Tab-separated table of C-alpha atoms and ligand atoms in Angstrom:
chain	number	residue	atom	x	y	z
A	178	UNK	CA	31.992	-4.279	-8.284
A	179	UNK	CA	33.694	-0.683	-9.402
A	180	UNK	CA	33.042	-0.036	-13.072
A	181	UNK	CA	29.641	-2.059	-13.028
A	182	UNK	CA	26.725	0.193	-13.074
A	183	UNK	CA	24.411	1.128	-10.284
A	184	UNK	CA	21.534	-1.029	-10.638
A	185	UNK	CA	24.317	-4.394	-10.637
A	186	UNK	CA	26.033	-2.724	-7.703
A	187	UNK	CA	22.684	-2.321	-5.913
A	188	UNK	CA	21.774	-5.760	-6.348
A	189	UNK	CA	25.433	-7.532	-5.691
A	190	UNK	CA	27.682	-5.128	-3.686
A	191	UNK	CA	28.136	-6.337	-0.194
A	192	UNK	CA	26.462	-9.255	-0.625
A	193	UNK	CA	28.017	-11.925	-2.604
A	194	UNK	CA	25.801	-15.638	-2.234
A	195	UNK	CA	26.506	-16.825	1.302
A	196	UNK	CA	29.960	-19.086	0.996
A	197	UNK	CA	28.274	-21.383	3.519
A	198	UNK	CA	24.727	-22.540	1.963
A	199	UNK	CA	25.147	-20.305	-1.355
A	200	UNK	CA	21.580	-17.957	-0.267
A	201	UNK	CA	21.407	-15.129	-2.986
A	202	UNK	CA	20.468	-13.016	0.259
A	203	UNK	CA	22.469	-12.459	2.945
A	204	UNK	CA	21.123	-13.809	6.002
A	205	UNK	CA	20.169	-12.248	9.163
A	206	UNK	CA	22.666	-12.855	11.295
A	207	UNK	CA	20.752	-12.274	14.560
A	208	UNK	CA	23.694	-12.797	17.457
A	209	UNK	CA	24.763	-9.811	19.705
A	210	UNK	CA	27.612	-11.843	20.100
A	211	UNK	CA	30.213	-14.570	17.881
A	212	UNK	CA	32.256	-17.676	20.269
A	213	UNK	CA	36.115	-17.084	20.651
A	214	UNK	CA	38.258	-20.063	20.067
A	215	UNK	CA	40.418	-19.096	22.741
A	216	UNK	CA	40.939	-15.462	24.231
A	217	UNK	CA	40.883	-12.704	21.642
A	218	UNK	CA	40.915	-15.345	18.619
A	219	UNK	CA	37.742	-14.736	16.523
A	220	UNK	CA	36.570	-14.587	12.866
A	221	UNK	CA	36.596	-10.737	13.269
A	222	UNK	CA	33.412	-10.447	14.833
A	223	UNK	CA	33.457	-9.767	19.005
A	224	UNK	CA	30.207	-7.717	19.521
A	225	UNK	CA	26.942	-6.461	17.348
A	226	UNK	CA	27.073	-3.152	18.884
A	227	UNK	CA	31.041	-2.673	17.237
A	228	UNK	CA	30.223	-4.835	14.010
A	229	UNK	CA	27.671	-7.316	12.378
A	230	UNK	CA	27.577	-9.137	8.959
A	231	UNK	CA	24.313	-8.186	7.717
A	232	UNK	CA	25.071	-4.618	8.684
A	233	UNK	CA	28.436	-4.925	6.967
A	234	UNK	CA	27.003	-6.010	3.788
A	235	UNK	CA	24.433	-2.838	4.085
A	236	UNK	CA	26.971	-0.567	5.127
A	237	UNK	CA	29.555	-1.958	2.280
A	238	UNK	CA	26.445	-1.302	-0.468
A	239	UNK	CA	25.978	2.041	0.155
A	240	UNK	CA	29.342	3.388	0.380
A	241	UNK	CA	29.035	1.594	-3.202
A	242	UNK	CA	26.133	3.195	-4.096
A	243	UNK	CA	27.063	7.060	-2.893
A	244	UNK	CA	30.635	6.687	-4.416
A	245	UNK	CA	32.128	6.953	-0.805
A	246	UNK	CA	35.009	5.175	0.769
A	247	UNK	CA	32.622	3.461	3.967
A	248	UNK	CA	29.336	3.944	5.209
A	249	UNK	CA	27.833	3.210	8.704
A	250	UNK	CA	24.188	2.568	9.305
A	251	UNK	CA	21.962	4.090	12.265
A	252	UNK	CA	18.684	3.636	13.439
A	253	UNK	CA	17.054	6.209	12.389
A	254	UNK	CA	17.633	9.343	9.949
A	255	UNK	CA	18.219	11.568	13.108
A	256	UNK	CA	20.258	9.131	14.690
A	257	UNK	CA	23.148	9.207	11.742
A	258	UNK	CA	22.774	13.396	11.892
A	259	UNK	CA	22.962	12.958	15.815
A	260	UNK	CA	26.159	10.778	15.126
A	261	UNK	CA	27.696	13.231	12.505
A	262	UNK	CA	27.278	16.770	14.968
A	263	UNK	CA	29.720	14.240	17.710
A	264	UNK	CA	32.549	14.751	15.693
A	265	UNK	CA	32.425	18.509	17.234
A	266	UNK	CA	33.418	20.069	20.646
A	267	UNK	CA	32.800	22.715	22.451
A	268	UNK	CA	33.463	25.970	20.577
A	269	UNK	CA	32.910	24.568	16.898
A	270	UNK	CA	30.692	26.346	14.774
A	271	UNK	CA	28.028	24.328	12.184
A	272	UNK	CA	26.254	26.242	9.119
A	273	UNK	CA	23.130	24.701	8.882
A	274	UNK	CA	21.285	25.295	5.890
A	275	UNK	CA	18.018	27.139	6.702
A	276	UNK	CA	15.345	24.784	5.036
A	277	UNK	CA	15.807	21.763	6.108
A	278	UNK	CA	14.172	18.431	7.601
A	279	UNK	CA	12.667	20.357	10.826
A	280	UNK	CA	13.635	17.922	13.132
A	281	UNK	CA	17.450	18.703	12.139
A	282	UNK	CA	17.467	22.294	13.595
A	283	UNK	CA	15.401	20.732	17.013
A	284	UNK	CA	18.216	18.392	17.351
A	285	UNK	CA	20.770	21.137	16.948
A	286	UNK	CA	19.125	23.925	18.611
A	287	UNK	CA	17.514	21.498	21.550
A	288	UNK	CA	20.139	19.041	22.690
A	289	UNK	CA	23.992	19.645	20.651
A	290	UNK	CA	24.034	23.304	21.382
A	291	UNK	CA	23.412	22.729	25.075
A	292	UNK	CA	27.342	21.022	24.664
A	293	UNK	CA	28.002	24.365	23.456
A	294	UNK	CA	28.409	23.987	19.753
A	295	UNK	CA	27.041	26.887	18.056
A	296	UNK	CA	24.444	27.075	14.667
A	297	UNK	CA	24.033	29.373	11.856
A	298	UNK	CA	21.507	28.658	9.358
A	299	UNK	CA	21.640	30.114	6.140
A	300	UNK	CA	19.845	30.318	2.188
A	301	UNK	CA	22.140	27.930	0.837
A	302	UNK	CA	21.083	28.650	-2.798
A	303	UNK	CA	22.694	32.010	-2.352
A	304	UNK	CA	26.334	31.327	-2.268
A	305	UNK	CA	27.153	34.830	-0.458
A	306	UNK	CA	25.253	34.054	2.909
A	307	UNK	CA	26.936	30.761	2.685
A	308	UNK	CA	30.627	32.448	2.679
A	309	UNK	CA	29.846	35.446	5.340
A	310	UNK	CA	28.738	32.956	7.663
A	311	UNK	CA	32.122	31.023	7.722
A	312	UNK	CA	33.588	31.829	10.932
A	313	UNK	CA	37.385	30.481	11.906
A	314	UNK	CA	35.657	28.015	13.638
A	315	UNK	CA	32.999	26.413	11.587
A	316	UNK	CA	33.631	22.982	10.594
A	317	UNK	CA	30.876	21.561	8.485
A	318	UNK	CA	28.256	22.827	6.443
A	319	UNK	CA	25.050	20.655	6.314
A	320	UNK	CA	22.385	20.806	3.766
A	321	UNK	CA	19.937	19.298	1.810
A	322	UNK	CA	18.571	19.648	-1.941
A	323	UNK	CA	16.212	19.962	-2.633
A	324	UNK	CA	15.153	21.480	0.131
A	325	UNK	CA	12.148	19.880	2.666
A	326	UNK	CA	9.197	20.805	1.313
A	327	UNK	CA	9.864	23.517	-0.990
A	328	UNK	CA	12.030	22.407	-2.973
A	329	UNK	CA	15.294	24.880	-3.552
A	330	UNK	CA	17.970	23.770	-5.265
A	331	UNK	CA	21.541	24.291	-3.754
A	332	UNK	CA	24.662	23.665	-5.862
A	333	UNK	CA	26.581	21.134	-3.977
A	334	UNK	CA	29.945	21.924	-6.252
A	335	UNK	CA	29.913	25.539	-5.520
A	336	UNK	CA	29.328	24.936	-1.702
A	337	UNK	CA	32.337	22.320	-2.003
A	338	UNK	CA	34.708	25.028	-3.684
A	339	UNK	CA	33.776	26.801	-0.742
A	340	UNK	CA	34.998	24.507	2.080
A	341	UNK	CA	38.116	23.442	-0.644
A	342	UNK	CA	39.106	27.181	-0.070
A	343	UNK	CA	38.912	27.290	3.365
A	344	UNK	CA	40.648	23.431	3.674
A	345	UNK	CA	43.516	25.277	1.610
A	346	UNK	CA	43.943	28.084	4.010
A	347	UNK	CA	44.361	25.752	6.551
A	348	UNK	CA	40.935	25.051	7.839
A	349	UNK	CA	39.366	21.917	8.918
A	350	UNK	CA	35.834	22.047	7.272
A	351	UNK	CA	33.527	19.784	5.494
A	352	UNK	CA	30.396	19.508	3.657
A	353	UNK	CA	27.657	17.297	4.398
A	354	UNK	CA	24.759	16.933	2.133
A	355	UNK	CA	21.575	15.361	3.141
A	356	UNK	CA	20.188	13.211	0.116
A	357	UNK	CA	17.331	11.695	1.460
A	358	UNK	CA	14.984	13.200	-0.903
A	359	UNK	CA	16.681	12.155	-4.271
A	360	UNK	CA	18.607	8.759	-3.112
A	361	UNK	CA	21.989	7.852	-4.741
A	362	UNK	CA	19.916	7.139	-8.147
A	363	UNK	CA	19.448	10.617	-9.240
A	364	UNK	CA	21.920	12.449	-7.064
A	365	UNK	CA	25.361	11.047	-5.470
A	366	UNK	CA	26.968	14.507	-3.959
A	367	UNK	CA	30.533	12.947	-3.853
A	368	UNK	CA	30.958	13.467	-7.293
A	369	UNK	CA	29.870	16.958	-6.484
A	370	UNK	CA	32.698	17.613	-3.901
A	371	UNK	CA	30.637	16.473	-0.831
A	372	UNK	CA	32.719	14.659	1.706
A	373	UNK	CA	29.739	13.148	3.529
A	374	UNK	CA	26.843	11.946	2.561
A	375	UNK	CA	23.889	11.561	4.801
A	376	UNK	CA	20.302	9.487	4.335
A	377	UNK	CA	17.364	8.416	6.131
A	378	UNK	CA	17.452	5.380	4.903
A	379	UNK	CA	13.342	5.420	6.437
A	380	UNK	CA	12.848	6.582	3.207
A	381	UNK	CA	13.506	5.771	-0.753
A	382	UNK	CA	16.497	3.101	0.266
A	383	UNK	CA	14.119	1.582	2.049
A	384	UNK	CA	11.380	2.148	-0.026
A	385	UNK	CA	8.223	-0.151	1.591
A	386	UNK	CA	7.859	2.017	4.798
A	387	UNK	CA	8.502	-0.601	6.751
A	388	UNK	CA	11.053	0.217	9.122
A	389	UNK	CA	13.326	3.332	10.334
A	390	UNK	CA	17.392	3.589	9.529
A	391	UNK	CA	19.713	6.348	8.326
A	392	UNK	CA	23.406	5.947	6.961
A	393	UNK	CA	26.442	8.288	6.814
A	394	UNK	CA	28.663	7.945	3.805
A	395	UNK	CA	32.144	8.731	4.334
A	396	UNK	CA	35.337	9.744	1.974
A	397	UNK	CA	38.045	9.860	4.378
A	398	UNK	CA	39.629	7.195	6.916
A	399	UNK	CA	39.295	9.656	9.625
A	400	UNK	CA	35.576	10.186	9.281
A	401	UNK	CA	34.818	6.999	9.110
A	402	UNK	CA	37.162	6.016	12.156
A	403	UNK	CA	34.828	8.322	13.988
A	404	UNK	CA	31.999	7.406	12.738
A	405	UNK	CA	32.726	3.713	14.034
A	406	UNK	CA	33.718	5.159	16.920
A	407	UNK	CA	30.339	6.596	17.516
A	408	UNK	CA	28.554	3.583	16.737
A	409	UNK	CA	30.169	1.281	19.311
A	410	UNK	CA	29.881	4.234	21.752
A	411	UNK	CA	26.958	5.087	21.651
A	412	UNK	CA	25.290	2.142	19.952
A	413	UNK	CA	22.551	3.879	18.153
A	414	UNK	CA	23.579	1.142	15.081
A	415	UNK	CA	21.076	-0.550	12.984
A	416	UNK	CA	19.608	-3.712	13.852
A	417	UNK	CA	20.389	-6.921	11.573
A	418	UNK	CA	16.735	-7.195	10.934
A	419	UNK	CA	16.004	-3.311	9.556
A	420	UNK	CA	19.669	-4.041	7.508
A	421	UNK	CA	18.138	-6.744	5.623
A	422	UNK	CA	14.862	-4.705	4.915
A	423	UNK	CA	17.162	-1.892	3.334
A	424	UNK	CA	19.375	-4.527	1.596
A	425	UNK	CA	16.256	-5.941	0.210
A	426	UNK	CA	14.690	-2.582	-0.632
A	427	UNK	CA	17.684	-1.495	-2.186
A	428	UNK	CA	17.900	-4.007	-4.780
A	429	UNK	CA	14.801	-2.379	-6.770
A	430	UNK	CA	16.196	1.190	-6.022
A	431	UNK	CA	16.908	1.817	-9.310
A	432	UNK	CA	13.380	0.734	-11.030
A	433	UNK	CA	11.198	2.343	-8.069
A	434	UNK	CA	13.221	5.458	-8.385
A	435	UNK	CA	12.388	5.391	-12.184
A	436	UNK	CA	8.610	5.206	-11.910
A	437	UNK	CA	8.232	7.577	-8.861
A	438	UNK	CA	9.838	10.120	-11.301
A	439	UNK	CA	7.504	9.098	-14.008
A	440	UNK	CA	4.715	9.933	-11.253
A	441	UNK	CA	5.941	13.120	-9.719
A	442	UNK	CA	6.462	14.398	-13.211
A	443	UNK	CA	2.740	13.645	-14.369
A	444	UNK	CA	1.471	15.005	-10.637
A	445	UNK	CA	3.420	18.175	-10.978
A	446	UNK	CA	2.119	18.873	-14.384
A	447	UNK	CA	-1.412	17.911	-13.660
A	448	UNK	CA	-1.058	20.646	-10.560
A	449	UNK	CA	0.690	23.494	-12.664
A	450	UNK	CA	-2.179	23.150	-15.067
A	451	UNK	CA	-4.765	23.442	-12.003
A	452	UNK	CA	-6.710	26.288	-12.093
A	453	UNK	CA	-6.620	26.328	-7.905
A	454	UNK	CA	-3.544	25.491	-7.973
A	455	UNK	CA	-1.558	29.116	-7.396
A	456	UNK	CA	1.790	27.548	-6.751
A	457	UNK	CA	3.662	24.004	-7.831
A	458	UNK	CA	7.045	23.833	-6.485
A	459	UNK	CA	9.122	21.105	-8.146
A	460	UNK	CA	12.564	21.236	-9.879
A	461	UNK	CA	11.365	19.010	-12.941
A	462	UNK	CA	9.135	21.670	-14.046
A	463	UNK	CA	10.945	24.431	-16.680
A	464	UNK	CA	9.186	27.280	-14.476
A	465	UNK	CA	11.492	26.068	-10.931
A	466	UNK	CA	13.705	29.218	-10.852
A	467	UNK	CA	16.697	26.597	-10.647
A	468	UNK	CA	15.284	23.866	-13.470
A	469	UNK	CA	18.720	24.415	-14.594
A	470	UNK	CA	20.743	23.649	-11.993
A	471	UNK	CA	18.640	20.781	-10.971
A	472	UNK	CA	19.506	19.139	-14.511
A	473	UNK	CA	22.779	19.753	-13.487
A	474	UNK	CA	23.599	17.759	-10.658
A	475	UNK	CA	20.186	15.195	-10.486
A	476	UNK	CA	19.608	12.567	-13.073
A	477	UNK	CA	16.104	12.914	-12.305
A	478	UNK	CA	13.793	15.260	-10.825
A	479	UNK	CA	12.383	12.927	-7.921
A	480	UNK	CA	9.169	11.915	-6.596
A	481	UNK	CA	8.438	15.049	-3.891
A	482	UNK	CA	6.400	18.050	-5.094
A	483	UNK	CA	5.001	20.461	-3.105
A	484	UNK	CA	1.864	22.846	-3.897
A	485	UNK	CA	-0.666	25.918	-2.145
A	486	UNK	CA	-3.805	25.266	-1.300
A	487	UNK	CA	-4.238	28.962	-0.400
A	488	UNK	CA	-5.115	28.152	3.598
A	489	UNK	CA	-4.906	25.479	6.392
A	490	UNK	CA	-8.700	24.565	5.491
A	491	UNK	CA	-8.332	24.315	2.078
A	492	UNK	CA	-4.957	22.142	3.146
A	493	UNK	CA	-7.459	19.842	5.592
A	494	UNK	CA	-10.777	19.679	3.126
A	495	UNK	CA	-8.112	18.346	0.230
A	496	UNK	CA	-6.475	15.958	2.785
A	497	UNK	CA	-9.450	14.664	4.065
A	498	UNK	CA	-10.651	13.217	0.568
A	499	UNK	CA	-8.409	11.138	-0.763
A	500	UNK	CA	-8.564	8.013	-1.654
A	501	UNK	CA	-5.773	6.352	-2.948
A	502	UNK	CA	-3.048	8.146	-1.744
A	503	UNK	CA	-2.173	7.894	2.203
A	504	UNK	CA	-2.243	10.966	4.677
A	505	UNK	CA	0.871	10.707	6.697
A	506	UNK	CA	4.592	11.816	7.630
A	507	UNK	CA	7.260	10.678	5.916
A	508	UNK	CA	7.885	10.200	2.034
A	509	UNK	CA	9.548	7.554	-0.597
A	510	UNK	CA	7.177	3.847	0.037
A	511	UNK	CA	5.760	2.839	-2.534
A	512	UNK	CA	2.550	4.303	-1.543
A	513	UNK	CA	1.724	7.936	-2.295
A	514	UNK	CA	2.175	10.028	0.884
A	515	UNK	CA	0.641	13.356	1.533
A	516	UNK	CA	1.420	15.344	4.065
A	517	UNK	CA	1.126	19.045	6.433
A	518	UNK	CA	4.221	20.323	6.622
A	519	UNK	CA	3.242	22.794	8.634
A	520	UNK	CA	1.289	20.386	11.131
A	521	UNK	CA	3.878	17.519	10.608
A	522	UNK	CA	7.768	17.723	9.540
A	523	UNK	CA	7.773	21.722	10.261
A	524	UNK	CA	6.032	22.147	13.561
A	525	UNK	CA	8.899	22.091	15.496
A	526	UNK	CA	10.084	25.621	13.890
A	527	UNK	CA	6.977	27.222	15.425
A	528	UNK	CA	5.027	30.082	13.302
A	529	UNK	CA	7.738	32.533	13.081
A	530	UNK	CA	10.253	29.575	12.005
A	531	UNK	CA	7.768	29.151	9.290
A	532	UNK	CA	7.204	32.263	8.095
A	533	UNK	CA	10.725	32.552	7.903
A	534	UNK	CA	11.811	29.941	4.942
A	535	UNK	CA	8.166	30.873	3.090
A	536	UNK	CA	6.128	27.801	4.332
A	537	UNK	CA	2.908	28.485	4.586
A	538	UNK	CA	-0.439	26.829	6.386
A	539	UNK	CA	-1.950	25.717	3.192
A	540	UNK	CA	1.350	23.627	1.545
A	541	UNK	CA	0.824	20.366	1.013
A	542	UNK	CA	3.537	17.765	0.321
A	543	UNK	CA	3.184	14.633	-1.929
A	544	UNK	CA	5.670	11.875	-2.100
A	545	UNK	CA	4.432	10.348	-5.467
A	546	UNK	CA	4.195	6.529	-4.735
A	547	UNK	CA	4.581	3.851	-7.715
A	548	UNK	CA	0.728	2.806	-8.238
A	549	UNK	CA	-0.638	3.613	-11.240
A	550	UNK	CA	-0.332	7.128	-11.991
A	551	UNK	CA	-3.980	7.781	-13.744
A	552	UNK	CA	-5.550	6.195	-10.387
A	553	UNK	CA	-3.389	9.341	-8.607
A	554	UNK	CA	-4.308	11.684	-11.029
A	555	UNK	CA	-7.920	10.892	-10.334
A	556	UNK	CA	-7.489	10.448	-7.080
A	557	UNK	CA	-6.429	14.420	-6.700
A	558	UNK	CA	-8.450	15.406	-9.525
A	559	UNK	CA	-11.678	14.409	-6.896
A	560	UNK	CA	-9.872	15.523	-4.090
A	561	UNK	CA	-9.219	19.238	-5.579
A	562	UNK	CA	-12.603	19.854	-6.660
A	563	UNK	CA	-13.284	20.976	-2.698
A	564	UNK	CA	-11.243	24.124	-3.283
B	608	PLP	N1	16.297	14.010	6.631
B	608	PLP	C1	15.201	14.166	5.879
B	608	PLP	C2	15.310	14.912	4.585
B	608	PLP	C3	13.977	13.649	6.290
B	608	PLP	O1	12.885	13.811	5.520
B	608	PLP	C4	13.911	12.952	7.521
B	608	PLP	C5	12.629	12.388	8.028
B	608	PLP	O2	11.559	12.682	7.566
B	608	PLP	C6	15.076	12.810	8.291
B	608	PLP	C7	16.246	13.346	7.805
B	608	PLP	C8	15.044	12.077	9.593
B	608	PLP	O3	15.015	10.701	9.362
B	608	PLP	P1	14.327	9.606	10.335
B	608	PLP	O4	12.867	9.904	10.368
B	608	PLP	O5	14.680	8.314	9.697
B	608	PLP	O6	14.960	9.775	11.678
């Protein structure tokens, strides 16, 4: 439905009624396999590990929803980046932005560069570490922005220019932006230059934190010829059942995303105002050093705000008495989720990792759910008076 607008997309791209009964949902079409009327004559369907309708329709939504030409669903977040790093051999050379998802760089560091592809990670926001650590050989730069948990912007247009350059001198290198944390609603990094897209779709796509899944969005035939290829190789796809939770999730993307804005906004401005409060990091407010470019290239500030509690106590004794929102990993339900970073999505970097990118023991991260947001606001307003 190109030239209808996101929220009609969400709800009817890739999944037209069913021709057969005329369901408004596409079913779950739960077969690992489809008959054959005689040898090699089918309805284009052989195998669930190569292709599935319900996946189809999922994967056919979200290349609406990024602006890409295909998409191809995974089962989990790390799954799709696992997929994306198999397009490389031996030799190649990935710039990794340096504040990132933590279990990104343990997948890269732990596993990939044992096949002997070699990391950099860089600042992304500063454009200058970005081009000096371009080698001959690099072919992708991955990042995400806002960053995981603290919340830097990078500029996803000035980081394409960069890889247009190169592509114009003759080198093969793209960019890949993770966009977990701001969904296709507020962000869509193909307009930006991006040539793929990457979610966990675990998260706001989903939206009920009910099951795991992450998608690559692709712009080119022969990205998403190997992305296929890597799903019927190694068949790390996306079940039928978690592709109708998505498709289902998906459908109110555009409303949820609207009111965990309306949430994060009021959170982040309850905890600038806090007197205990010594740091709020989230691109909505005027005081983010990038505010700017975050109007720029989101549509809306998000749901994820990060703040100091001054120490891994104070961290534990605010944790430990809330309420209404949910301790936990992971971000974008429909619940409010708070979580360590340190302890949780950034232990795998170690201390010195840590220290590093400027997280610290007493951050804590809140994905700003859809309740009501005066129950939150009291909620943190009880839990804060430990400090
Ligand atoms: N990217 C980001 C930004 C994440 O927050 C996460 C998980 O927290 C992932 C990737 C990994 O996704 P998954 O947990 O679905 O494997």
């Amino acid at each position: 439905m190109s030239g209808h607008g996101f929220s009609t997309r969400a709800i009817h791209d890739g999944q037209p009624a069913d021709p057969l009964t005329g369901a408004v949902n596409v079913p779950i079409y739960a077969s690992s396999t489809y008959a054959q009327e005689e040898i090699g004559k089918h309805r284009g369907y052989e195998y669930s590990r190569v292709s599935n309708p319900t996946r189809e329709a999922l994967e056919e939504n979200l290349a609406s929803l990024e602006g890409g030409t295909s998409a191809h669903v995974f089962s989990s977040g790390m799954a799709a980046i696992a997929a994306l790093v198999t397009m490389f051999k031996t030799g190649d050379h990935v710039i990794c932005g340096s504040n990132v998802y933590g279990g990104t760089p343990r997948l890269f560091d732990q596993i990939i560069a044992h096949y002997g592809i070699l990391f950099s990670y860089v600042d992304t926001t500063d454009l200058e570490q970005v081009r000096q650590a371009i080698k001959p050989t690099t072919r992708l730069i991955h990042i995400e922005t806002p960053t995981n948990p603290l919340m830097q912007i990078t500029d996803i247009r000035a980081i394409a220019d960069i890889c247009h350059e190169r592509r114009a001198a003759g080198q093969a290198i793209d960019l890949s932006v993770d966009n977990t944390f701001m969904s296709p609603y507020f962000q869509r990094p193909i307009e930006f230059g991006a040539d793929i897209v990457m979610h966990s779709t675990t998260k706001f796509l989903n939206g009920h934190s009910d099951g795991l899944g992450g998608v690559l969005v692709a712009t080119t035939p022969e990205h998403k010829e190997s992305f296929e290829f890597v799903q019927k190789c190694t068949g790390g796809i996306l079940s039928p059942f978690e592709c109708f939770l998505v498709l289902r999730g998906v459908k109110t993307l555009a409303v949820r995303m609207k009111q965990h804005e309306v949430n994060g906004y009021a959170i982040a401005n309850y905890l600038a105002g806090h007197a205990k409060v010594p740091q709020v990091y989230y691109p909505g407010l005027p005081q983010h050093p990038q505010h700017a470019l975050a109007q720029r290239q989101m549509s809306g500030f998000g749901a994820l705000i990060t703040f100091e509690t001054g120490s891994l106590d104070n961290a534990n004794a605010v944790l430990r008495r809330l309420r209404v929102c949910t301790v936990g990993e992971s971000l974008g339900g429909v619940e409010t989720l708070v979580s360590h970073p340190a302890t949780m999505t950034h232990a795998a970097l170690g201390e010195e990792g840590r220290a590093r990118i400027g997280l610290t023991d007493g951050m804590v991260r809140i994905s700003a759910g859809i309740e009501d947001a005066e129950d939150l606001l009291e909620d943190l307003e009880q839990a804060l008076s430990v400090l």
